[in-house]
PDB file of C-alpha atoms in Angstrom:
ATOM      1  CA  MET A   1     -54.889 -51.702  27.697  1.00 78.00           C
ATOM      2  CA  ALA A   2     -53.561 -55.093  26.578  1.00 91.00           C
ATOM      3  CA  VAL A   3     -50.793 -55.342  23.986  1.00 96.00           C
ATOM      4  CA  LEU A   4     -49.393 -58.575  22.524  1.00 98.00           C
ATOM      5  CA  GLU A   5     -46.066 -58.112  20.736  1.00 98.00           C
ATOM      6  CA  ILE A   6     -44.533 -60.865  18.609  1.00 98.00           C
ATOM      7  CA  ARG A   7     -41.009 -59.949  17.566  1.00 98.00           C
ATOM      8  CA  ASN A   8     -38.867 -61.836  15.035  1.00 98.00           C
ATOM      9  CA  LEU A   9     -40.333 -65.170  16.105  1.00 98.00           C
ATOM     10  CA  HIS A  10     -38.626 -68.290  14.778  1.00 98.00           C
ATOM     11  CA  VAL A  11     -40.078 -71.701  15.637  1.00 97.00           C
ATOM     12  CA  SER A  12     -38.911 -75.221  14.780  1.00 96.00           C
ATOM     13  CA  VAL A  13     -40.281 -78.744  15.183  1.00 93.00           C
ATOM     14  CA  ASN A  14     -38.524 -82.100  15.237  1.00 86.00           C
ATOM     15  CA  THR A  15     -39.309 -84.399  12.314  1.00 83.00           C
ATOM     16  CA  ASP A  16     -38.007 -87.773  11.149  1.00 78.00           C
ATOM     17  CA  GLU A  17     -35.626 -85.859   8.893  1.00 82.00           C
ATOM     18  CA  GLY A  18     -34.407 -83.663  11.757  1.00 83.00           C
ATOM     19  CA  LYS A  19     -35.290 -80.209  13.024  1.00 89.00           C
ATOM     20  CA  LYS A  20     -37.406 -78.161  10.628  1.00 93.00           C
ATOM     21  CA  GLU A  21     -37.956 -74.414  10.901  1.00 95.00           C
ATOM     22  CA  ILE A  22     -41.636 -73.516  10.462  1.00 96.00           C
ATOM     23  CA  LEU A  23     -41.769 -69.844  11.489  1.00 97.00           C
ATOM     24  CA  THR A  24     -39.041 -67.768   9.891  1.00 95.00           C
ATOM     25  CA  GLY A  25     -39.358 -64.383  11.583  1.00 97.00           C
ATOM     26  CA  VAL A  26     -42.864 -63.244  12.529  1.00 97.00           C
ATOM     27  CA  ASP A  27     -43.463 -59.656  13.610  1.00 97.00           C
ATOM     28  CA  LEU A  28     -46.940 -58.687  14.779  1.00 98.00           C
ATOM     29  CA  THR A  29     -48.429 -56.339  17.383  1.00 98.00           C
ATOM     30  CA  ILE A  30     -52.033 -56.681  18.559  1.00 98.00           C
ATOM     31  CA  LYS A  31     -53.461 -53.904  20.711  1.00 97.00           C
ATOM     32  CA  ALA A  32     -56.660 -53.826  22.738  1.00 96.00           C
ATOM     33  CA  GLY A  33     -59.594 -52.996  20.493  1.00 96.00           C
ATOM     34  CA  GLU A  34     -57.960 -54.495  17.404  1.00 97.00           C
ATOM     35  CA  THR A  35     -58.903 -57.602  15.437  1.00 97.00           C
ATOM     36  CA  HIS A  36     -56.179 -59.057  13.218  1.00 98.00           C
ATOM     37  CA  ALA A  37     -56.951 -61.769  10.661  1.00 97.00           C
ATOM     38  CA  ILE A  38     -54.195 -64.036   9.401  1.00 96.00           C
ATOM     39  CA  MET A  39     -54.880 -65.798   6.111  1.00 94.00           C
ATOM     40  CA  GLY A  40     -52.689 -68.131   4.133  1.00 89.00           C
ATOM     41  CA  PRO A  41     -52.384 -71.482   2.391  1.00 86.00           C
ATOM     42  CA  ASN A  42     -52.052 -74.858   4.074  1.00 84.00           C
ATOM     43  CA  GLY A  43     -48.640 -75.462   5.596  1.00 85.00           C
ATOM     44  CA  SER A  44     -47.704 -71.793   5.821  1.00 89.00           C
ATOM     45  CA  GLY A  45     -47.299 -71.851   9.620  1.00 92.00           C
ATOM     46  CA  LYS A  46     -50.502 -70.193  10.820  1.00 94.00           C
ATOM     47  CA  SER A  47     -51.383 -72.843  13.398  1.00 93.00           C
ATOM     48  CA  THR A  48     -47.744 -73.145  14.434  1.00 95.00           C
ATOM     49  CA  LEU A  49     -47.867 -69.472  15.388  1.00 96.00           C
ATOM     50  CA  SER A  50     -50.910 -70.012  17.589  1.00 96.00           C
ATOM     51  CA  TYR A  51     -49.497 -73.060  19.354  1.00 95.00           C
ATOM     52  CA  ALA A  52     -46.071 -71.508  19.874  1.00 96.00           C
ATOM     53  CA  VAL A  53     -47.578 -68.425  21.516  1.00 97.00           C
ATOM     54  CA  ALA A  54     -49.815 -70.616  23.692  1.00 95.00           C
ATOM     55  CA  GLY A  55     -46.874 -72.797  24.771  1.00 95.00           C
ATOM     56  CA  HIS A  56     -47.367 -76.173  23.068  1.00 94.00           C
ATOM     57  CA  PRO A  57     -44.282 -78.281  23.936  1.00 93.00           C
ATOM     58  CA  LYS A  58     -43.958 -79.636  20.383  1.00 93.00           C
ATOM     59  CA  TYR A  59     -42.876 -76.228  19.091  1.00 94.00           C
ATOM     60  CA  GLU A  60     -39.423 -74.886  19.957  1.00 95.00           C
ATOM     61  CA  VAL A  61     -38.879 -71.142  19.859  1.00 97.00           C
ATOM     62  CA  THR A  62     -35.337 -70.674  18.555  1.00 96.00           C
ATOM     63  CA  GLU A  63     -35.295 -66.896  18.220  1.00 97.00           C
ATOM     64  CA  GLY A  64     -37.418 -63.858  18.987  1.00 97.00           C
ATOM     65  CA  GLU A  65     -39.783 -62.937  21.779  1.00 97.00           C
ATOM     66  CA  VAL A  66     -43.466 -62.723  22.662  1.00 98.00           C
ATOM     67  CA  LEU A  67     -44.536 -60.026  25.112  1.00 98.00           C
ATOM     68  CA  LEU A  68     -47.917 -59.507  26.758  1.00 97.00           C
ATOM     69  CA  ASP A  69     -48.090 -56.095  28.378  1.00 96.00           C
ATOM     70  CA  GLY A  70     -44.293 -56.097  28.449  1.00 96.00           C
ATOM     71  CA  GLU A  71     -44.002 -59.491  30.175  1.00 96.00           C
ATOM     72  CA  ASN A  72     -42.092 -62.278  28.422  1.00 96.00           C
ATOM     73  CA  VAL A  73     -44.684 -64.935  27.622  1.00 96.00           C
ATOM     74  CA  LEU A  74     -42.012 -67.426  26.553  1.00 96.00           C
ATOM     75  CA  GLU A  75     -40.760 -67.671  30.134  1.00 96.00           C
ATOM     76  CA  MET A  76     -44.229 -68.658  31.375  1.00 97.00           C
ATOM     77  CA  SER A  77     -45.768 -72.118  31.628  1.00 96.00           C
ATOM     78  CA  VAL A  78     -48.971 -72.772  29.687  1.00 95.00           C
ATOM     79  CA  ASP A  79     -51.194 -72.154  32.716  1.00 94.00           C
ATOM     80  CA  GLU A  80     -49.299 -68.963  33.566  1.00 96.00           C
ATOM     81  CA  ARG A  81     -49.929 -67.688  30.030  1.00 96.00           C
ATOM     82  CA  ALA A  82     -53.647 -68.335  30.475  1.00 95.00           C
ATOM     83  CA  ARG A  83     -53.709 -66.532  33.820  1.00 95.00           C
ATOM     84  CA  ALA A  84     -51.802 -63.631  32.250  1.00 96.00           C
ATOM     85  CA  GLY A  85     -54.646 -63.212  29.760  1.00 96.00           C
ATOM     86  CA  LEU A  86     -53.904 -65.376  26.694  1.00 97.00           C
ATOM     87  CA  PHE A  87     -56.557 -67.658  25.235  1.00 97.00           C
ATOM     88  CA  LEU A  88     -56.356 -70.171  22.396  1.00 97.00           C
ATOM     89  CA  ALA A  89     -59.432 -71.581  20.662  1.00 95.00           C
ATOM     90  CA  MET A  90     -58.050 -74.684  18.996  1.00 91.00           C
ATOM     91  CA  GLN A  91     -58.715 -75.829  15.462  1.00 88.00           C
ATOM     92  CA  TYR A  92     -59.233 -79.375  16.764  1.00 88.00           C
ATOM     93  CA  PRO A  93     -60.533 -79.152  20.356  1.00 90.00           C
ATOM     94  CA  THR A  94     -59.476 -82.061  22.559  1.00 90.00           C
ATOM     95  CA  GLU A  95     -61.894 -84.550  24.099  1.00 92.00           C
ATOM     96  CA  VAL A  96     -61.501 -85.048  27.861  1.00 94.00           C
ATOM     97  CA  PRO A  97     -63.519 -88.116  28.920  1.00 94.00           C
ATOM     98  CA  GLY A  98     -64.675 -88.172  32.531  1.00 95.00           C
ATOM     99  CA  VAL A  99     -64.442 -84.400  33.081  1.00 95.00           C
ATOM    100  CA  SER A 100     -67.776 -82.604  32.842  1.00 94.00           C
ATOM    101  CA  MET A 101     -68.051 -79.288  31.040  1.00 93.00           C
ATOM    102  CA  SER A 102     -69.414 -77.664  34.217  1.00 93.00           C
ATOM    103  CA  ASN A 103     -66.429 -78.772  36.334  1.00 94.00           C
ATOM    104  CA  PHE A 104     -63.959 -77.888  33.619  1.00 95.00           C
ATOM    105  CA  LEU A 105     -65.359 -74.389  33.125  1.00 95.00           C
ATOM    106  CA  ARG A 106     -65.552 -73.557  36.838  1.00 95.00           C
ATOM    107  CA  THR A 107     -62.032 -74.884  37.458  1.00 95.00           C
ATOM    108  CA  ALA A 108     -60.696 -72.815  34.556  1.00 95.00           C
ATOM    109  CA  ALA A 109     -62.523 -69.695  35.739  1.00 95.00           C
ATOM    110  CA  THR A 110     -61.185 -70.182  39.271  1.00 96.00           C
ATOM    111  CA  ALA A 111     -57.616 -70.475  37.978  1.00 94.00           C
ATOM    112  CA  VAL A 112     -57.880 -67.398  35.762  1.00 93.00           C
ATOM    113  CA  ARG A 113     -59.816 -65.182  38.191  1.00 92.00           C
ATOM    114  CA  GLY A 114     -57.779 -66.181  41.250  1.00 91.00           C
ATOM    115  CA  GLU A 115     -60.797 -67.278  43.261  1.00 93.00           C
ATOM    116  CA  ALA A 116     -63.761 -69.580  42.825  1.00 93.00           C
ATOM    117  CA  PRO A 117     -66.847 -67.793  41.456  1.00 93.00           C
ATOM    118  CA  LYS A 118     -69.814 -67.836  43.811  1.00 93.00           C
ATOM    119  CA  LEU A 119     -71.936 -70.783  42.818  1.00 90.00           C
ATOM    120  CA  ARG A 120     -75.279 -69.011  42.424  1.00 89.00           C
ATOM    121  CA  THR A 121     -73.769 -66.220  40.348  1.00 93.00           C
ATOM    122  CA  TRP A 122     -71.709 -68.696  38.354  1.00 94.00           C
ATOM    123  CA  VAL A 123     -74.702 -70.847  37.406  1.00 92.00           C
ATOM    124  CA  LYS A 124     -76.530 -67.805  36.067  1.00 93.00           C
ATOM    125  CA  GLU A 125     -73.412 -66.667  34.195  1.00 94.00           C
ATOM    126  CA  VAL A 126     -72.940 -70.048  32.532  1.00 94.00           C
ATOM    127  CA  ARG A 127     -76.607 -70.419  31.617  1.00 94.00           C
ATOM    128  CA  SER A 128     -76.666 -66.973  30.051  1.00 95.00           C
ATOM    129  CA  ALA A 129     -73.496 -67.640  28.035  1.00 95.00           C
ATOM    130  CA  MET A 130     -74.805 -71.027  26.882  1.00 95.00           C
ATOM    131  CA  SER A 131     -78.108 -69.474  25.835  1.00 95.00           C
ATOM    132  CA  ASP A 132     -76.282 -66.826  23.795  1.00 95.00           C
ATOM    133  CA  LEU A 133     -74.506 -69.608  21.899  1.00 95.00           C
ATOM    134  CA  ASP A 134     -77.575 -71.835  21.486  1.00 93.00           C
ATOM    135  CA  ILE A 135     -75.986 -74.568  23.619  1.00 94.00           C
ATOM    136  CA  ASP A 136     -78.388 -76.943  25.344  1.00 91.00           C
ATOM    137  CA  SER A 137     -77.993 -76.729  29.123  1.00 89.00           C
ATOM    138  CA  ALA A 138     -77.716 -80.544  29.249  1.00 89.00           C
ATOM    139  CA  PHE A 139     -74.252 -80.230  27.698  1.00 90.00           C
ATOM    140  CA  ALA A 140     -72.955 -78.855  31.002  1.00 90.00           C
ATOM    141  CA  GLU A 141     -72.924 -82.365  32.470  1.00 92.00           C
ATOM    142  CA  ARG A 142     -71.366 -84.073  29.463  1.00 94.00           C
ATOM    143  CA  SER A 143     -67.656 -84.813  29.279  1.00 95.00           C
ATOM    144  CA  VAL A 144     -65.572 -82.091  27.634  1.00 94.00           C
ATOM    145  CA  ASN A 145     -66.067 -82.364  23.868  1.00 93.00           C
ATOM    146  CA  GLU A 146     -66.707 -86.123  24.051  1.00 92.00           C
ATOM    147  CA  GLY A 147     -69.106 -87.103  21.285  1.00 91.00           C
ATOM    148  CA  PHE A 148     -69.601 -83.473  20.266  1.00 91.00           C
ATOM    149  CA  SER A 149     -70.005 -82.534  16.625  1.00 89.00           C
ATOM    150  CA  GLY A 150     -67.485 -80.170  15.081  1.00 88.00           C
ATOM    151  CA  GLY A 151     -69.887 -77.257  15.439  1.00 88.00           C
ATOM    152  CA  GLU A 152     -70.629 -78.105  19.070  1.00 91.00           C
ATOM    153  CA  LYS A 153     -66.919 -78.207  19.883  1.00 93.00           C
ATOM    154  CA  LYS A 154     -66.401 -74.786  18.330  1.00 93.00           C
ATOM    155  CA  ARG A 155     -69.342 -73.304  20.236  1.00 93.00           C
ATOM    156  CA  HIS A 156     -67.835 -74.596  23.464  1.00 94.00           C
ATOM    157  CA  GLU A 157     -64.521 -72.945  22.618  1.00 95.00           C
ATOM    158  CA  ILE A 158     -66.375 -69.630  22.340  1.00 96.00           C
ATOM    159  CA  LEU A 159     -68.252 -70.425  25.572  1.00 96.00           C
ATOM    160  CA  GLN A 160     -64.866 -70.630  27.297  1.00 96.00           C
ATOM    161  CA  LEU A 161     -63.890 -67.338  25.672  1.00 96.00           C
ATOM    162  CA  ALA A 162     -67.017 -65.655  27.048  1.00 96.00           C
ATOM    163  CA  LEU A 163     -66.529 -66.971  30.590  1.00 95.00           C
ATOM    164  CA  LEU A 164     -62.757 -66.498  30.880  1.00 95.00           C
ATOM    165  CA  ASN A 165     -62.696 -63.076  29.155  1.00 95.00           C
ATOM    166  CA  PRO A 166     -58.967 -63.047  28.290  1.00 96.00           C
ATOM    167  CA  LYS A 167     -56.967 -59.983  27.280  1.00 97.00           C
ATOM    168  CA  VAL A 168     -56.028 -61.499  23.914  1.00 97.00           C
ATOM    169  CA  ALA A 169     -57.823 -64.324  22.112  1.00 97.00           C
ATOM    170  CA  ILE A 170     -56.162 -66.406  19.404  1.00 97.00           C
ATOM    171  CA  LEU A 171     -58.808 -68.183  17.334  1.00 97.00           C
ATOM    172  CA  ASP A 172     -57.249 -70.915  15.200  1.00 95.00           C
ATOM    173  CA  GLU A 173     -59.601 -71.672  12.298  1.00 92.00           C
ATOM    174  CA  THR A 174     -62.644 -71.438  14.530  1.00 91.00           C
ATOM    175  CA  ASP A 175     -64.769 -71.367  11.367  1.00 90.00           C
ATOM    176  CA  SER A 176     -63.626 -74.749  10.032  1.00 86.00           C
ATOM    177  CA  GLY A 177     -66.344 -77.396  10.002  1.00 83.00           C
ATOM    178  CA  LEU A 178     -69.168 -74.961  10.756  1.00 90.00           C
ATOM    179  CA  ASP A 179     -72.415 -74.806   8.837  1.00 90.00           C
ATOM    180  CA  VAL A 180     -74.045 -71.450   8.090  1.00 92.00           C
ATOM    181  CA  ASP A 181     -76.062 -71.297  11.318  1.00 92.00           C
ATOM    182  CA  ALA A 182     -73.176 -72.358  13.559  1.00 92.00           C
ATOM    183  CA  LEU A 183     -70.877 -69.858  11.857  1.00 94.00           C
ATOM    184  CA  ARG A 184     -73.348 -67.063  12.622  1.00 94.00           C
ATOM    185  CA  VAL A 185     -73.690 -68.078  16.281  1.00 94.00           C
ATOM    186  CA  VAL A 186     -69.930 -68.433  16.801  1.00 95.00           C
ATOM    187  CA  SER A 187     -69.253 -65.113  15.085  1.00 96.00           C
ATOM    188  CA  GLU A 188     -71.829 -63.365  17.270  1.00 96.00           C
ATOM    189  CA  GLY A 189     -70.065 -64.814  20.319  1.00 96.00           C
ATOM    190  CA  VAL A 190     -66.737 -63.429  19.181  1.00 97.00           C
ATOM    191  CA  ASN A 191     -68.298 -60.046  18.469  1.00 97.00           C
ATOM    192  CA  ARG A 192     -69.807 -59.934  21.973  1.00 96.00           C
ATOM    193  CA  TYR A 193     -66.338 -60.573  23.380  1.00 96.00           C
ATOM    194  CA  ARG A 194     -64.882 -57.787  21.214  1.00 95.00           C
ATOM    195  CA  ALA A 195     -67.598 -55.299  22.159  1.00 94.00           C
ATOM    196  CA  SER A 196     -65.813 -53.977  25.261  1.00 87.00           C
ATOM    197  CA  GLY A 197     -63.001 -52.635  23.112  1.00 87.00           C
ATOM    198  CA  GLU A 198     -60.512 -53.651  25.794  1.00 92.00           C
ATOM    199  CA  VAL A 199     -59.433 -56.946  24.226  1.00 96.00           C
ATOM    200  CA  GLY A 200     -57.449 -58.038  21.184  1.00 97.00           C
ATOM    201  CA  VAL A 201     -58.247 -60.815  18.709  1.00 98.00           C
ATOM    202  CA  LEU A 202     -55.993 -62.800  16.380  1.00 98.00           C
ATOM    203  CA  LEU A 203     -58.252 -64.677  13.955  1.00 97.00           C
ATOM    204  CA  ILE A 204     -56.580 -67.374  11.865  1.00 96.00           C
ATOM    205  CA  THR A 205     -58.561 -68.554   8.832  1.00 92.00           C
ATOM    206  CA  HIS A 206     -58.276 -69.893   5.296  1.00 85.00           C
ATOM    207  CA  TYR A 207     -61.506 -68.382   4.097  1.00 84.00           C
ATOM    208  CA  THR A 208     -63.257 -65.044   3.972  1.00 90.00           C
ATOM    209  CA  ARG A 209     -66.705 -66.242   5.036  1.00 90.00           C
ATOM    210  CA  ILE A 210     -66.117 -65.630   8.769  1.00 94.00           C
ATOM    211  CA  LEU A 211     -64.772 -62.166   7.949  1.00 94.00           C
ATOM    212  CA  LYS A 212     -68.214 -61.283   6.611  1.00 92.00           C
ATOM    213  CA  HIS A 213     -69.447 -61.658  10.207  1.00 95.00           C
ATOM    214  CA  ILE A 214     -66.337 -60.475  12.094  1.00 96.00           C
ATOM    215  CA  THR A 215     -64.840 -57.403  10.454  1.00 95.00           C
ATOM    216  CA  PRO A 216     -61.055 -57.289  10.958  1.00 96.00           C
ATOM    217  CA  ASP A 217     -59.097 -54.089  11.418  1.00 97.00           C
ATOM    218  CA  PHE A 218     -56.067 -55.674   9.781  1.00 97.00           C
ATOM    219  CA  VAL A 219     -55.534 -58.616   7.438  1.00 97.00           C
ATOM    220  CA  HIS A 220     -52.154 -60.320   7.125  1.00 97.00           C
ATOM    221  CA  VAL A 221     -51.067 -62.838   4.505  1.00 95.00           C
ATOM    222  CA  PHE A 222     -48.979 -65.685   5.898  1.00 94.00           C
ATOM    223  CA  ALA A 223     -46.652 -67.616   3.594  1.00 91.00           C
ATOM    224  CA  GLY A 224     -43.372 -69.393   4.152  1.00 91.00           C
ATOM    225  CA  GLY A 225     -43.596 -69.034   7.917  1.00 94.00           C
ATOM    226  CA  ARG A 226     -43.949 -65.260   8.093  1.00 94.00           C
ATOM    227  CA  ILE A 227     -46.215 -62.333   7.257  1.00 96.00           C
ATOM    228  CA  VAL A 228     -45.607 -61.304   3.653  1.00 95.00           C
ATOM    229  CA  GLU A 229     -48.296 -58.650   3.198  1.00 95.00           C
ATOM    230  CA  SER A 230     -50.651 -56.646   5.407  1.00 96.00           C
ATOM    231  CA  GLY A 231     -53.630 -54.424   4.758  1.00 96.00           C
ATOM    232  CA  GLY A 232     -57.186 -53.663   5.768  1.00 95.00           C
ATOM    233  CA  ALA A 233     -60.331 -55.724   5.317  1.00 92.00           C
ATOM    234  CA  GLU A 234     -60.146 -55.111   1.581  1.00 92.00           C
ATOM    235  CA  LEU A 235     -57.100 -57.395   1.390  1.00 94.00           C
ATOM    236  CA  ALA A 236     -59.283 -60.371   2.327  1.00 92.00           C
ATOM    237  CA  ALA A 237     -61.596 -59.636  -0.594  1.00 89.00           C
ATOM    238  CA  LYS A 238     -58.591 -59.477  -2.897  1.00 90.00           C
ATOM    239  CA  LEU A 239     -57.388 -62.856  -1.649  1.00 89.00           C
ATOM    240  CA  GLU A 240     -60.831 -64.334  -2.259  1.00 85.00           C
ATOM    241  CA  ASP A 241     -60.616 -63.224  -5.875  1.00 85.00           C
ATOM    242  CA  GLU A 242     -56.954 -64.010  -6.539  1.00 84.00           C
ATOM    243  CA  GLY A 243     -55.973 -66.791  -4.108  1.00 82.00           C
ATOM    244  CA  TYR A 244     -52.425 -67.162  -2.787  1.00 83.00           C
ATOM    245  CA  GLU A 245     -50.609 -67.980  -6.011  1.00 80.00           C
ATOM    246  CA  ARG A 246     -48.570 -64.794  -6.099  1.00 81.00           C
ATOM    247  CA  PHE A 247     -47.209 -65.577  -2.625  1.00 80.00           C
ATOM    248  CA  THR A 248     -46.598 -69.301  -3.056  1.00 71.00           C
ATOM    249  CA  GLY A 249     -46.009 -69.785  -6.772  1.00 65.00           C
ATOM    250  CA  ARG A 250     -48.821 -72.360  -6.892  1.00 55.00           C
ATOM    251  CA  GLN A 251     -52.528 -72.027  -7.414  1.00 50.00           C
ATOM    252  CA  GLU A 252     -54.560 -72.318  -4.217  1.00 52.00           C
ATOM    253  CA  ALA A 253     -57.958 -70.752  -3.715  1.00 48.00           C
ATOM    254  CA  ALA A 254     -58.661 -68.590  -0.678  1.00 48.00           C
ATOM    255  CA  SER A 255     -62.331 -69.540  -0.548  1.00 43.00           C
ATOM    256  CA  LEU A 256     -64.646 -72.389  -1.442  1.00 39.00           C
TER     257      LEU A 256
END
């Protein structure tokens, strides 16, 4: 059973004014079968947490550790983290001109699974996953995310999630830019992934609307680069009503 442990994580970035600490001591444990939602205002460090765990070179871990099933993730390269079972759905998915979705997905699956999937089986697997997410099969031959709408990019992130089946998925504001229909489809994709009960999810969001489709086991409030309060799903409803003012000292709504 997968366990991701984040212990006293401090992360800094270099700015024009010098090094700036963004994460100031994050402690969080995500076990298989659990969905954790992190909510918080802009600039609180939510996305920094996701990128630091995934291994983005911009973010320097200055203290703490990240363990996946007892193995030190911070000593792994980005591709090693993916093969170990970590997955990041990005808030702003990158366009990769000249690389088709079909080639990208099969190459990624080969790297994660340790062997190339048999072509006939793979084609059926991809078609089924695309159908579940209402993705036109013609998209398989288009370049990765090139010319895609925001909703299409987010659906393709969840397509990768379905095909790679990681131990722990970090979803960084997967709901941003989605209309009502796309939000429903993406949420259903995440719920299918969760259904086995053998995986963990860290869902980063500003708003409660996705949590009406994906029920979290735990909700954490992020402010000032760390978790300042935790609770159950009811905490999200409280944030929707009250916003983040009591954590930040300024008025900022939790929902639109």
